[in-house]
PDB file of N, CA and C in Angstrom:
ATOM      1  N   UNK A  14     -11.871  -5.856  15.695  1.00 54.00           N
ATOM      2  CA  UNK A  14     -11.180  -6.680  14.733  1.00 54.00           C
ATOM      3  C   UNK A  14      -9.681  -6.612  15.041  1.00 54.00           C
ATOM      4  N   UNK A  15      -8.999  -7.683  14.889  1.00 72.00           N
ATOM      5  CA  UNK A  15      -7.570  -7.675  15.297  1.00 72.00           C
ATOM      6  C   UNK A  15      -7.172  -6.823  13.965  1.00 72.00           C
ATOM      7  N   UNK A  16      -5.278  -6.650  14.515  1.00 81.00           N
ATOM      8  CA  UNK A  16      -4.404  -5.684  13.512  1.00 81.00           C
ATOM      9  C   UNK A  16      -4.529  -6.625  12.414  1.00 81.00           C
ATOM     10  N   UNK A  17      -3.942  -6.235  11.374  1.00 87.00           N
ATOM     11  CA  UNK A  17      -3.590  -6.918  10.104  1.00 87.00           C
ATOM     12  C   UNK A  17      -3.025  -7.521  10.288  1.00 87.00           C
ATOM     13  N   UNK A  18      -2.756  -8.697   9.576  1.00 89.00           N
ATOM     14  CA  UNK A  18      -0.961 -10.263   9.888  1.00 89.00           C
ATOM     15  C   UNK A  18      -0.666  -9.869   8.290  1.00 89.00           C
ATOM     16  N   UNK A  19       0.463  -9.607   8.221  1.00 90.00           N
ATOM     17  CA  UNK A  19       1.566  -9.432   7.314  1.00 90.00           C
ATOM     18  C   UNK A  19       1.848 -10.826   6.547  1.00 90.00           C
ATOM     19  N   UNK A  20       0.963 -10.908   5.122  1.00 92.00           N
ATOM     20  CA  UNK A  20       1.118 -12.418   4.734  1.00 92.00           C
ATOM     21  C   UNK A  20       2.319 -12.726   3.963  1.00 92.00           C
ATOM     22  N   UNK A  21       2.709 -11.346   2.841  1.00 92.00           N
ATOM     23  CA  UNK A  21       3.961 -11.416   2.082  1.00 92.00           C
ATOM     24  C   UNK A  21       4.361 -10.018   1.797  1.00 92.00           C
ATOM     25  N   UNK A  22       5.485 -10.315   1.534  1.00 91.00           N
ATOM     26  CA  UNK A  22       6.237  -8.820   0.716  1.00 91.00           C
ATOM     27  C   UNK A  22       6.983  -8.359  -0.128  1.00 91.00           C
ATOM     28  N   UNK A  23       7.020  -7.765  -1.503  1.00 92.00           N
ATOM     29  CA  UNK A  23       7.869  -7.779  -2.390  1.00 92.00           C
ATOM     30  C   UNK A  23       8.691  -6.427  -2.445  1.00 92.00           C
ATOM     31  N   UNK A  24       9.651  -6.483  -3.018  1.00 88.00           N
ATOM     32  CA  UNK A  24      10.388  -5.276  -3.504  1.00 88.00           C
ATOM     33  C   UNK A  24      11.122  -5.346  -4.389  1.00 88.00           C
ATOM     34  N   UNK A  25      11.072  -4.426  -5.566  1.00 87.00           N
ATOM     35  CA  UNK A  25      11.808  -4.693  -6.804  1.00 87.00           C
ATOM     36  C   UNK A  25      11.857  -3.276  -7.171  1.00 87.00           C
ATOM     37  N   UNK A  26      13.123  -3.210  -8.500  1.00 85.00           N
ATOM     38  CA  UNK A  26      13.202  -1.553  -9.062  1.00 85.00           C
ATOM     39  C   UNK A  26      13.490  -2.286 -10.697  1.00 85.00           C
ATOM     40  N   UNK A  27      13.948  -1.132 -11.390  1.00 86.00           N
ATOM     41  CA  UNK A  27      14.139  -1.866 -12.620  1.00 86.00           C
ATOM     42  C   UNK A  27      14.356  -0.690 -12.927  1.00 86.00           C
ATOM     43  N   UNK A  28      15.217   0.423 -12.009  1.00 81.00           N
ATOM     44  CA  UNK A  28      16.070   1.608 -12.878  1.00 81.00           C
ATOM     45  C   UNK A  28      15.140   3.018 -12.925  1.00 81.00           C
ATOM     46  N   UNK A  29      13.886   2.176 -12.867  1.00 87.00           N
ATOM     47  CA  UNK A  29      12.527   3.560 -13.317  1.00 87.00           C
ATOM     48  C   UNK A  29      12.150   3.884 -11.943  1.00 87.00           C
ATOM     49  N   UNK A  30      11.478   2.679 -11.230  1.00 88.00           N
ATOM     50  CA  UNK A  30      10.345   2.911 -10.293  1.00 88.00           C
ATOM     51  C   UNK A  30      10.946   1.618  -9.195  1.00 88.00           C
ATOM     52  N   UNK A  31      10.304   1.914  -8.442  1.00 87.00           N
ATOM     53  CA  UNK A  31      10.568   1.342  -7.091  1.00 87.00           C
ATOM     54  C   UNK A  31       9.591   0.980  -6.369  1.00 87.00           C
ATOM     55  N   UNK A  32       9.566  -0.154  -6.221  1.00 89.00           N
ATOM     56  CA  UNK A  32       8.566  -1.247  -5.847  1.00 89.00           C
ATOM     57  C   UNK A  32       8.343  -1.734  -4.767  1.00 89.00           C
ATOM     58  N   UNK A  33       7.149  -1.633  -3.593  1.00 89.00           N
ATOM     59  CA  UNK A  33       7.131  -2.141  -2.669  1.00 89.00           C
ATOM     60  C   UNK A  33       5.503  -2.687  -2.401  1.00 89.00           C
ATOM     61  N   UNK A  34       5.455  -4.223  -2.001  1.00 93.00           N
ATOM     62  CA  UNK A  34       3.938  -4.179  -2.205  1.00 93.00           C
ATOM     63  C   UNK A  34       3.847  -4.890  -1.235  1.00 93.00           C
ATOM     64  N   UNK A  35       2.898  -5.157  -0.161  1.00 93.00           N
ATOM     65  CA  UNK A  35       2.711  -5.659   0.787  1.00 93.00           C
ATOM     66  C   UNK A  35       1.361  -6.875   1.033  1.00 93.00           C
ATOM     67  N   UNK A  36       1.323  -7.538   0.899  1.00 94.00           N
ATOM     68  CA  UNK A  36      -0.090  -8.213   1.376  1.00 94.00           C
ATOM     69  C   UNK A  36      -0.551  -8.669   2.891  1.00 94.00           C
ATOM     70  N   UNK A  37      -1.837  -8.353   3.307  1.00 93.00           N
ATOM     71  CA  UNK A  37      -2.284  -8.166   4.689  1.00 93.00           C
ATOM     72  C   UNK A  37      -3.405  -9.472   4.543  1.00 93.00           C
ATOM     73  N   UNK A  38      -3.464  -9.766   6.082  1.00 91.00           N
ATOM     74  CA  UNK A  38      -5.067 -10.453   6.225  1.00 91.00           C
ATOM     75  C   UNK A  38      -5.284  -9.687   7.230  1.00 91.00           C
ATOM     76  N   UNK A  39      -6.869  -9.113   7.036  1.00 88.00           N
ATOM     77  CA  UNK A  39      -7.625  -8.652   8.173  1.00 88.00           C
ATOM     78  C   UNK A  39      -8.705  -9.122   8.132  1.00 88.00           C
ATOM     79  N   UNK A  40      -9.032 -10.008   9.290  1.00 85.00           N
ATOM     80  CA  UNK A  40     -10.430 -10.488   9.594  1.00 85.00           C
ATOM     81  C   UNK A  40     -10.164 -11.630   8.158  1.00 85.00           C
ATOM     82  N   UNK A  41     -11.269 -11.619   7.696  1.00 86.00           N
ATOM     83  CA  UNK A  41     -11.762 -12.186   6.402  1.00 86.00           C
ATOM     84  C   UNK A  41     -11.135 -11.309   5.523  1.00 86.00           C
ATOM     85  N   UNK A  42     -10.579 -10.410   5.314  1.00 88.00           N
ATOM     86  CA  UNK A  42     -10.329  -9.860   4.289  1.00 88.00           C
ATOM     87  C   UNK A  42      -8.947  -9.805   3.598  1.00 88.00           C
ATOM     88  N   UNK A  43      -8.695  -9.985   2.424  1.00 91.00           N
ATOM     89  CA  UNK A  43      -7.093  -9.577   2.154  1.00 91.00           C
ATOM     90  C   UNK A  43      -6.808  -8.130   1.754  1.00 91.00           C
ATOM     91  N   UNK A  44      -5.731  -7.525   2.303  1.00 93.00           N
ATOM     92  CA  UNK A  44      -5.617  -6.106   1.896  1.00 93.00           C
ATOM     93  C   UNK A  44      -4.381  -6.241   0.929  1.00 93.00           C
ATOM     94  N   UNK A  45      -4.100  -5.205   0.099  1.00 94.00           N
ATOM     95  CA  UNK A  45      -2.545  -4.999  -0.652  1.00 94.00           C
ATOM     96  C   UNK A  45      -2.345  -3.549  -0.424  1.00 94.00           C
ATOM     97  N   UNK A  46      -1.192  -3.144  -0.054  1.00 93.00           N
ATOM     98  CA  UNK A  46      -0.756  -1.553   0.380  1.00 93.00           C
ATOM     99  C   UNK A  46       0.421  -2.102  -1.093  1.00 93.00           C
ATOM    100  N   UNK A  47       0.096  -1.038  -1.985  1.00 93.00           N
ATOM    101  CA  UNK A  47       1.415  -1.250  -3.093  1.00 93.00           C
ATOM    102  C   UNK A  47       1.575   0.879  -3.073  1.00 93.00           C
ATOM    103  N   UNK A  48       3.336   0.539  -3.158  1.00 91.00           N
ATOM    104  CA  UNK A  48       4.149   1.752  -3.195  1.00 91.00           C
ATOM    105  C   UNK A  48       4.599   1.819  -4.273  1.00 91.00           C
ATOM    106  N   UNK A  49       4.268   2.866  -5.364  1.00 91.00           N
ATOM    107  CA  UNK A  49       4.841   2.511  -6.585  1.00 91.00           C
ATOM    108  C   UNK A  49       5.933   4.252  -6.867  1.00 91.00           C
ATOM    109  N   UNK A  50       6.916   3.896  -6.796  1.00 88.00           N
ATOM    110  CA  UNK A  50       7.852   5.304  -6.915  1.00 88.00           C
ATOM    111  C   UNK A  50       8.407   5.380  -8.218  1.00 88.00           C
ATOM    112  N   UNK A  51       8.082   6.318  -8.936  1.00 89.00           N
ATOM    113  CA  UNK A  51       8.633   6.625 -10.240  1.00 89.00           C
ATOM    114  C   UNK A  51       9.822   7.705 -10.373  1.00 89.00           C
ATOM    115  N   UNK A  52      10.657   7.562  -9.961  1.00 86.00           N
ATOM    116  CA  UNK A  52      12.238   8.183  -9.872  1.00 86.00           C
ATOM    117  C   UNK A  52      12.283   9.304 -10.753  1.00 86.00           C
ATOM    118  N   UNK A  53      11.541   9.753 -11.253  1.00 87.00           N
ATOM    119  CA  UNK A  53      11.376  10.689 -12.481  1.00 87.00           C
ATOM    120  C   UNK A  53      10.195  11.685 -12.272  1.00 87.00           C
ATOM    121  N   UNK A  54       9.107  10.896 -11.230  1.00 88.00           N
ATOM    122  CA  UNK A  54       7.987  11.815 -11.881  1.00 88.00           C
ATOM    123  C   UNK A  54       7.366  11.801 -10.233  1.00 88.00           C
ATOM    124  N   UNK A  55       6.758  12.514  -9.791  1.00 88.00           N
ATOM    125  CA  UNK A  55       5.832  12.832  -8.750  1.00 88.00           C
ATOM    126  C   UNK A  55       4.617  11.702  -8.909  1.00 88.00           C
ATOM    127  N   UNK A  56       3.932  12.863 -10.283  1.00 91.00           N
ATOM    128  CA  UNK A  56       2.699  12.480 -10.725  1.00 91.00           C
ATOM    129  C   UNK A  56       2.560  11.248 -11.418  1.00 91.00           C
ATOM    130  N   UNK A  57       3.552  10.470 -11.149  1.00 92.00           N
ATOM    131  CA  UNK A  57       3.075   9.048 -12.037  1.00 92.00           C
ATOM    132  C   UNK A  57       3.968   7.901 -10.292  1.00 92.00           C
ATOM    133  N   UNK A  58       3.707   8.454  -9.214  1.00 91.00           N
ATOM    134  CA  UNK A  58       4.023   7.843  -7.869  1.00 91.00           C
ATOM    135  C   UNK A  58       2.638   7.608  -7.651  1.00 91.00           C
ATOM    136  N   UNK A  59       2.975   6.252  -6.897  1.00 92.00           N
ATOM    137  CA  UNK A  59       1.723   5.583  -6.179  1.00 92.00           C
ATOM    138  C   UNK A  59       1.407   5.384  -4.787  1.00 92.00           C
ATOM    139  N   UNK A  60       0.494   5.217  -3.969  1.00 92.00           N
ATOM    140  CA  UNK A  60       0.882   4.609  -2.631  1.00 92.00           C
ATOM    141  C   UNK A  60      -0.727   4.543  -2.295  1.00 92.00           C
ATOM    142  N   UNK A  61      -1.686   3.093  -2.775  1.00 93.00           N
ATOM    143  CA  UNK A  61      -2.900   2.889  -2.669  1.00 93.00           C
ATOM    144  C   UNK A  61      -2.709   1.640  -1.609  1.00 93.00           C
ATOM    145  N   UNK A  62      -3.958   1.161  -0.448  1.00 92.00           N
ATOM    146  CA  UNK A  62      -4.427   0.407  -0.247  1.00 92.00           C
ATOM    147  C   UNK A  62      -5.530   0.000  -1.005  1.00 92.00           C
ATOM    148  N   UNK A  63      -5.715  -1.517  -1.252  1.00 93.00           N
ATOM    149  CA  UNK A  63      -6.579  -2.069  -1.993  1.00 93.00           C
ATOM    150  C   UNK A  63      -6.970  -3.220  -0.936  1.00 93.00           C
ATOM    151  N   UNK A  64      -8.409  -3.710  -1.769  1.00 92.00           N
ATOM    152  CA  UNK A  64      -8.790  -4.817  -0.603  1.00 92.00           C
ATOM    153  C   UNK A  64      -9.369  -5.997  -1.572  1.00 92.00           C
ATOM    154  N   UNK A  65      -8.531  -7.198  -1.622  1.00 92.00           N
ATOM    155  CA  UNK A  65      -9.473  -7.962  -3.043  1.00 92.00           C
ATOM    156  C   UNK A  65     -11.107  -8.182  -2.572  1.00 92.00           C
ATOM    157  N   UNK A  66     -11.547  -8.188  -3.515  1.00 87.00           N
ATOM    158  CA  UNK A  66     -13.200  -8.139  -3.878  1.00 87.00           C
ATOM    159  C   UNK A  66     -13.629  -9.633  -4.387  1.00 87.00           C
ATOM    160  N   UNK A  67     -14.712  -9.776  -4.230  1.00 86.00           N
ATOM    161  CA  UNK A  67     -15.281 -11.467  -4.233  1.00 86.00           C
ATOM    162  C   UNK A  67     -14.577 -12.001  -5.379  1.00 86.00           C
ATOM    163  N   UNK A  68     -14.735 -11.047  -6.403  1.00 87.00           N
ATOM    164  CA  UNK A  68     -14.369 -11.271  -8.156  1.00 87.00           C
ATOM    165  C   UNK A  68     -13.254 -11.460  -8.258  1.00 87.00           C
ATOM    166  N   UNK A  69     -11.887 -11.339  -7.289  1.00 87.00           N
ATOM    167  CA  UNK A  69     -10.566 -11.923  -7.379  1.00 87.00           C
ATOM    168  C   UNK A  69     -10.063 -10.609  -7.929  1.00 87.00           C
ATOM    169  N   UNK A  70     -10.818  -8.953  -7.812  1.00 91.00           N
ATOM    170  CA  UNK A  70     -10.318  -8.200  -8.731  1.00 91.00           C
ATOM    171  C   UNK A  70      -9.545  -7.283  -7.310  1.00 91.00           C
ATOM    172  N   UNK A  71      -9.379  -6.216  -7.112  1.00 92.00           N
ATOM    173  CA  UNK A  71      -8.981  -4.835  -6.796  1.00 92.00           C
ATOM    174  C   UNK A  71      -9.501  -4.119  -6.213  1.00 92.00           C
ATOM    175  N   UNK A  72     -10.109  -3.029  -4.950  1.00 92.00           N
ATOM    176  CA  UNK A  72     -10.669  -1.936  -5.130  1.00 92.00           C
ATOM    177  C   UNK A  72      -9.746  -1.025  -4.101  1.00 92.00           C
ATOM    178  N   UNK A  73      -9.705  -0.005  -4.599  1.00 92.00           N
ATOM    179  CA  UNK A  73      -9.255   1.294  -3.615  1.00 92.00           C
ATOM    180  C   UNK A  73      -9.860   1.446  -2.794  1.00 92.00           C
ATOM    181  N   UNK A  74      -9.228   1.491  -1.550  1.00 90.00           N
ATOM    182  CA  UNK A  74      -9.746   1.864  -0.372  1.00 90.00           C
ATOM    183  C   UNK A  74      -9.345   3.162   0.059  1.00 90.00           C
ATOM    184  N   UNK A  75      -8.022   3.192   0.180  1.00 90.00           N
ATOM    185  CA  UNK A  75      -7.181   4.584  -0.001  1.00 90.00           C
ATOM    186  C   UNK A  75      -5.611   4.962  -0.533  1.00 90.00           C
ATOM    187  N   UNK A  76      -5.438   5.877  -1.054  1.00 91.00           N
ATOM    188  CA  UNK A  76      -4.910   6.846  -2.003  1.00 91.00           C
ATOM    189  C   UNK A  76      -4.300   8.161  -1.191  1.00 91.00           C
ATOM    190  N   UNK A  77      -2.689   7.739  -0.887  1.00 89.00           N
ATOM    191  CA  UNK A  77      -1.893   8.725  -0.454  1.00 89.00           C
ATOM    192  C   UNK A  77      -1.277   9.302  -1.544  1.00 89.00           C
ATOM    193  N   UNK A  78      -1.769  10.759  -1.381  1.00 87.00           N
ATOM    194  CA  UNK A  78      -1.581  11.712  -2.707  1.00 87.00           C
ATOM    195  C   UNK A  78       0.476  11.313  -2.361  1.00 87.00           C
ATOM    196  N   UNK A  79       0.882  11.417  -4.119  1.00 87.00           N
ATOM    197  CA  UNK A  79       2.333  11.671  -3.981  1.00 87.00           C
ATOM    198  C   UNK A  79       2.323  12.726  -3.197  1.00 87.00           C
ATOM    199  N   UNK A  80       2.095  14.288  -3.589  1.00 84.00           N
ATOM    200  CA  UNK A  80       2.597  15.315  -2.850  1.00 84.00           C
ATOM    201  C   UNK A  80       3.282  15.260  -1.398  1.00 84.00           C
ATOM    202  N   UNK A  81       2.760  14.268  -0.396  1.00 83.00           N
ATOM    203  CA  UNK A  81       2.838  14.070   0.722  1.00 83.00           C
ATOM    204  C   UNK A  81       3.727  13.228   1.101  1.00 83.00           C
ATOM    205  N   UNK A  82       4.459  12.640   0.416  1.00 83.00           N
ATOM    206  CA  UNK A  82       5.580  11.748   0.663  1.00 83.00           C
ATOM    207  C   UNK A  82       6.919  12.075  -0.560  1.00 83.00           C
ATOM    208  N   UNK A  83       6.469  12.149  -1.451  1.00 83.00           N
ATOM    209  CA  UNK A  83       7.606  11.796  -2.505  1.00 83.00           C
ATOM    210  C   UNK A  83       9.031  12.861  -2.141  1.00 83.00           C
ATOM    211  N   UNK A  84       8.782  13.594  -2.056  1.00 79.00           N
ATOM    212  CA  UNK A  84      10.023  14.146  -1.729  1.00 79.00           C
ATOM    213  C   UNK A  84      10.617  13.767  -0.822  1.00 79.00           C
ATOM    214  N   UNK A  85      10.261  13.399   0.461  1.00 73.00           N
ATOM    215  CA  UNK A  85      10.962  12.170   1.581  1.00 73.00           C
ATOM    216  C   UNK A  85      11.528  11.004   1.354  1.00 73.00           C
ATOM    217  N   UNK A  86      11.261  10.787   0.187  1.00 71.00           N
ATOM    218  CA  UNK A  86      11.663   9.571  -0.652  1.00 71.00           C
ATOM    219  C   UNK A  86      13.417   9.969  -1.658  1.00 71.00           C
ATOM    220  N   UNK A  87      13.476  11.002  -1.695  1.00 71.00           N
ATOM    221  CA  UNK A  87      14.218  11.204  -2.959  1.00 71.00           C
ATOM    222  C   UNK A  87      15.769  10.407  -3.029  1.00 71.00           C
ATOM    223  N   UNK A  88      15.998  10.175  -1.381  1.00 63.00           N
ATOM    224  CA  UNK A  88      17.782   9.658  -1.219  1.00 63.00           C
ATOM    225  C   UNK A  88      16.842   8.025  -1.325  1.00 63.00           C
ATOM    226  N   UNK A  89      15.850   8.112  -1.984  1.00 60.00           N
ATOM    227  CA  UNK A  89      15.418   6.353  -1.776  1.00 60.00           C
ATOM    228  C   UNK A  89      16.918   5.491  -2.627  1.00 60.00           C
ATOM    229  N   UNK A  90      17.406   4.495  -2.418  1.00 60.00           N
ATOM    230  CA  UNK A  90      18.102   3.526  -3.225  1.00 60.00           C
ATOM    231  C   UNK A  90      17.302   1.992  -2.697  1.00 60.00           C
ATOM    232  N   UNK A  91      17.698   1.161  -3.579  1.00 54.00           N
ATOM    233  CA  UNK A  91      17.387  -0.090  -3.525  1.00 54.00           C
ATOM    234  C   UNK A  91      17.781  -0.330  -1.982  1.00 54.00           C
ATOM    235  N   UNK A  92      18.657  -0.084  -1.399  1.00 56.00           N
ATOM    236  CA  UNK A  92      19.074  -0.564  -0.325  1.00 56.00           C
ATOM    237  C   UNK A  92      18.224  -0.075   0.964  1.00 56.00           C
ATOM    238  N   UNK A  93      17.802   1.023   0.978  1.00 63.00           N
ATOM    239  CA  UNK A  93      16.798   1.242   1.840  1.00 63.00           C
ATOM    240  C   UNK A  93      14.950   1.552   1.408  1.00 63.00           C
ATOM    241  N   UNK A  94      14.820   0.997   0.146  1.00 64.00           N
ATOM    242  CA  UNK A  94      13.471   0.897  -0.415  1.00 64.00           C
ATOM    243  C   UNK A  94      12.538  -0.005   0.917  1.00 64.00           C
ATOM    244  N   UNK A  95      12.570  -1.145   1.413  1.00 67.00           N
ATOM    245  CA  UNK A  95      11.769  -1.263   2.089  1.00 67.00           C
ATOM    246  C   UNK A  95      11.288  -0.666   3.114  1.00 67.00           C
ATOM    247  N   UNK A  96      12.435   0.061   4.260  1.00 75.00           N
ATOM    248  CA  UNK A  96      12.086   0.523   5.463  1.00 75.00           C
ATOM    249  C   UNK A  96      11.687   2.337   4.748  1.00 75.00           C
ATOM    250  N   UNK A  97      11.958   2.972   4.247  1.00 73.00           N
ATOM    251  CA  UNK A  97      11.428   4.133   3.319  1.00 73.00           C
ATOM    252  C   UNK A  97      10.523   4.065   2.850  1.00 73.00           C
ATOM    253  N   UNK A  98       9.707   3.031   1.875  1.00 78.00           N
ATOM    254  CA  UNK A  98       8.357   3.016   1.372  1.00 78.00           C
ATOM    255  C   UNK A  98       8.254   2.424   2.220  1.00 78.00           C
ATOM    256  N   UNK A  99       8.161   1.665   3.068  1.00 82.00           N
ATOM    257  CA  UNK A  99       7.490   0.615   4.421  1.00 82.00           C
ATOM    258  C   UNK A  99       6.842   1.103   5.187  1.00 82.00           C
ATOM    259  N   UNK A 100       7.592   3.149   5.337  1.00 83.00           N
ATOM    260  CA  UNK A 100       6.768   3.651   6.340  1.00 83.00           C
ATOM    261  C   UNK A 100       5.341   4.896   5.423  1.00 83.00           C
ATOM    262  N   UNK A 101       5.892   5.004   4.319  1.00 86.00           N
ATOM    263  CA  UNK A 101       4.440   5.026   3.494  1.00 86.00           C
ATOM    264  C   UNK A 101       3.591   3.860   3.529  1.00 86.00           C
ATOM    265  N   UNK A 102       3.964   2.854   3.478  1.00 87.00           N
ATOM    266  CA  UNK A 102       2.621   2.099   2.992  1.00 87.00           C
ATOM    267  C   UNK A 102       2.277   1.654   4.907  1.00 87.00           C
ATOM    268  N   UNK A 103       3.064   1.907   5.416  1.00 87.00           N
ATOM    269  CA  UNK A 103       2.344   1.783   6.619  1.00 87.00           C
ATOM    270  C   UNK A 103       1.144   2.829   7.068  1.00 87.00           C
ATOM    271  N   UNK A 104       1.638   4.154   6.475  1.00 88.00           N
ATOM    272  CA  UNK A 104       0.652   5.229   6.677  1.00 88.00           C
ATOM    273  C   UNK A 104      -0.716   5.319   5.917  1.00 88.00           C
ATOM    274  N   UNK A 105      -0.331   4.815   4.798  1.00 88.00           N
ATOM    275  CA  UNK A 105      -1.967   4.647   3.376  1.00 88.00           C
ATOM    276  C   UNK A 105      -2.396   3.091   3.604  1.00 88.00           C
ATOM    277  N   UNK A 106      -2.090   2.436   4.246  1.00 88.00           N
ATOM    278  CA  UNK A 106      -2.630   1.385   5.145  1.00 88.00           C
ATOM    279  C   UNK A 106      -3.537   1.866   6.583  1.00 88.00           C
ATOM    280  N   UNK A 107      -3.034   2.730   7.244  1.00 89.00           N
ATOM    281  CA  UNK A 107      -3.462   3.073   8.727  1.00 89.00           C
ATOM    282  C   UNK A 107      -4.805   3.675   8.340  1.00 89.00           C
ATOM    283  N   UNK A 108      -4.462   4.676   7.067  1.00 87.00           N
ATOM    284  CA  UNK A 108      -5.648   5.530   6.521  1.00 87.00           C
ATOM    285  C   UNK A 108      -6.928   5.019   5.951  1.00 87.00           C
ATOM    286  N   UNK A 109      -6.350   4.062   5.277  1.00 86.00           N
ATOM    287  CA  UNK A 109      -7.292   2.691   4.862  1.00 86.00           C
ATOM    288  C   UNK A 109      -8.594   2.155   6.083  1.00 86.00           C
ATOM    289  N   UNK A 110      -7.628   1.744   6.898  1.00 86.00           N
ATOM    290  CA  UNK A 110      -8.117   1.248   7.906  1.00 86.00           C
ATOM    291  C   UNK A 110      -8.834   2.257   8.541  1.00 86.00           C
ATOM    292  N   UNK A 111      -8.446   3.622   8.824  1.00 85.00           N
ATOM    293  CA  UNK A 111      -9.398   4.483   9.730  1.00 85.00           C
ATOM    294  C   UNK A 111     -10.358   4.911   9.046  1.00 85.00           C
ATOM    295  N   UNK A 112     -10.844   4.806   7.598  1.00 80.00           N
ATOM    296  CA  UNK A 112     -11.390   5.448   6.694  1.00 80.00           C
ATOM    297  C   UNK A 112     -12.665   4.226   6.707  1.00 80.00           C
ATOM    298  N   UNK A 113     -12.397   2.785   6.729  1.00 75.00           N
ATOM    299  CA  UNK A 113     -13.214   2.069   6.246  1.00 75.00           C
ATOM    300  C   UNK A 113     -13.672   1.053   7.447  1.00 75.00           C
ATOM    301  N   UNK A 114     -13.457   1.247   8.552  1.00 62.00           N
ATOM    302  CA  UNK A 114     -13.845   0.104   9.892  1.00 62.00           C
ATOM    303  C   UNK A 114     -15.128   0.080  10.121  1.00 62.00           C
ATOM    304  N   UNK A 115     -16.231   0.798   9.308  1.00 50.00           N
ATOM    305  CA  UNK A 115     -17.237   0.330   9.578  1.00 50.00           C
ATOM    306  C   UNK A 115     -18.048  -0.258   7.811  1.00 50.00           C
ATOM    307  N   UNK A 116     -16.692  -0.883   6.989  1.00 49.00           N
ATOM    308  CA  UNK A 116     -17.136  -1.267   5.821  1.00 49.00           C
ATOM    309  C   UNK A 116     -17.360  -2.734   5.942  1.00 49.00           C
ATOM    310  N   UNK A 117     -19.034  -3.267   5.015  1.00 48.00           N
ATOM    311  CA  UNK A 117     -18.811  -4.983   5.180  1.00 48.00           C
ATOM    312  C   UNK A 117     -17.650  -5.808   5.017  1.00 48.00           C
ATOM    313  N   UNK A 118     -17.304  -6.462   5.762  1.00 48.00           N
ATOM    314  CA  UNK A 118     -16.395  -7.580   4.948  1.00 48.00           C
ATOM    315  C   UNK A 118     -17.506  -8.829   4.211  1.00 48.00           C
ATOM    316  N   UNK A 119     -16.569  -9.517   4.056  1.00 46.00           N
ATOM    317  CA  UNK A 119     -17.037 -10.679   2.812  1.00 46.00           C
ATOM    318  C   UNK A 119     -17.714 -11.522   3.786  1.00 46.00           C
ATOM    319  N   UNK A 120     -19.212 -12.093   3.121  1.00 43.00           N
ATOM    320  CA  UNK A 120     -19.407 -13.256   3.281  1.00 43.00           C
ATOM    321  C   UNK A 120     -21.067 -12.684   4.654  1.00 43.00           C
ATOM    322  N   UNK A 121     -20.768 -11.165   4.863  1.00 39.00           N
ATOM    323  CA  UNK A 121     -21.630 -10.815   5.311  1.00 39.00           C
ATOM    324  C   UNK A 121     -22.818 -10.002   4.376  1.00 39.00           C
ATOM    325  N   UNK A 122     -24.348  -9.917   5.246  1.00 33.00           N
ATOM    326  CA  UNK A 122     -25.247  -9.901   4.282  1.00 33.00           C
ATOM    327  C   UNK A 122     -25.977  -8.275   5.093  1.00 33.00           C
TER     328      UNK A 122
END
């Protein structure tokens, strides 16, 4: 299966948390790598790949524990939020991917 194509990308903060969300196509499939940094808290940091599901809903694929990044994060500012979470969600993306390459995609039986 080819790499992922990079369809869009957001980034936003709002003082609390720090926002980076990515959307992928692989194969048939759409992926979302979202980085969610809570400037305050470890345990309320995010950094899931998801893959939408027939139902237009969500599912986890994989789940980079905070422990493993957040403190690499801490000089994060708005100004370098993308290339800083970019290379988390590049990593809970890679993991995604090595975790699930022999999962159905859509439309197969």
């Amino acid at each position: 299966m080819s790499a992922p194509r990079l369809v869009d990308e957001r980034i936003a903060t709002n003082g609390e948390h720090h926002l980076l969300e990515r959307c992928y196509h692989h194969g048939p499939d759409t992926l979302r790598v979202r980085v969610v940094r809570d400037l305050h808290s470890a345990p309320r940091s995010s950094a899931v790949t998801e893959r939408r599901t027939t139902c237009h809903s969500w599912t986890v694929l994989a789940d980079l524990p905070a422990q493993h990044w957040y403190d690499a994060t801490s000089a994060c500012t708005l100004a370098t939020t993308a290339s800083v979470l970019g290379r988390v969600a590049v990593t809970v993306l890679e993991q995604a991917l090595r975790e699930h390459t022999s999962a159905p995609v859509f439309g197969e039986r």
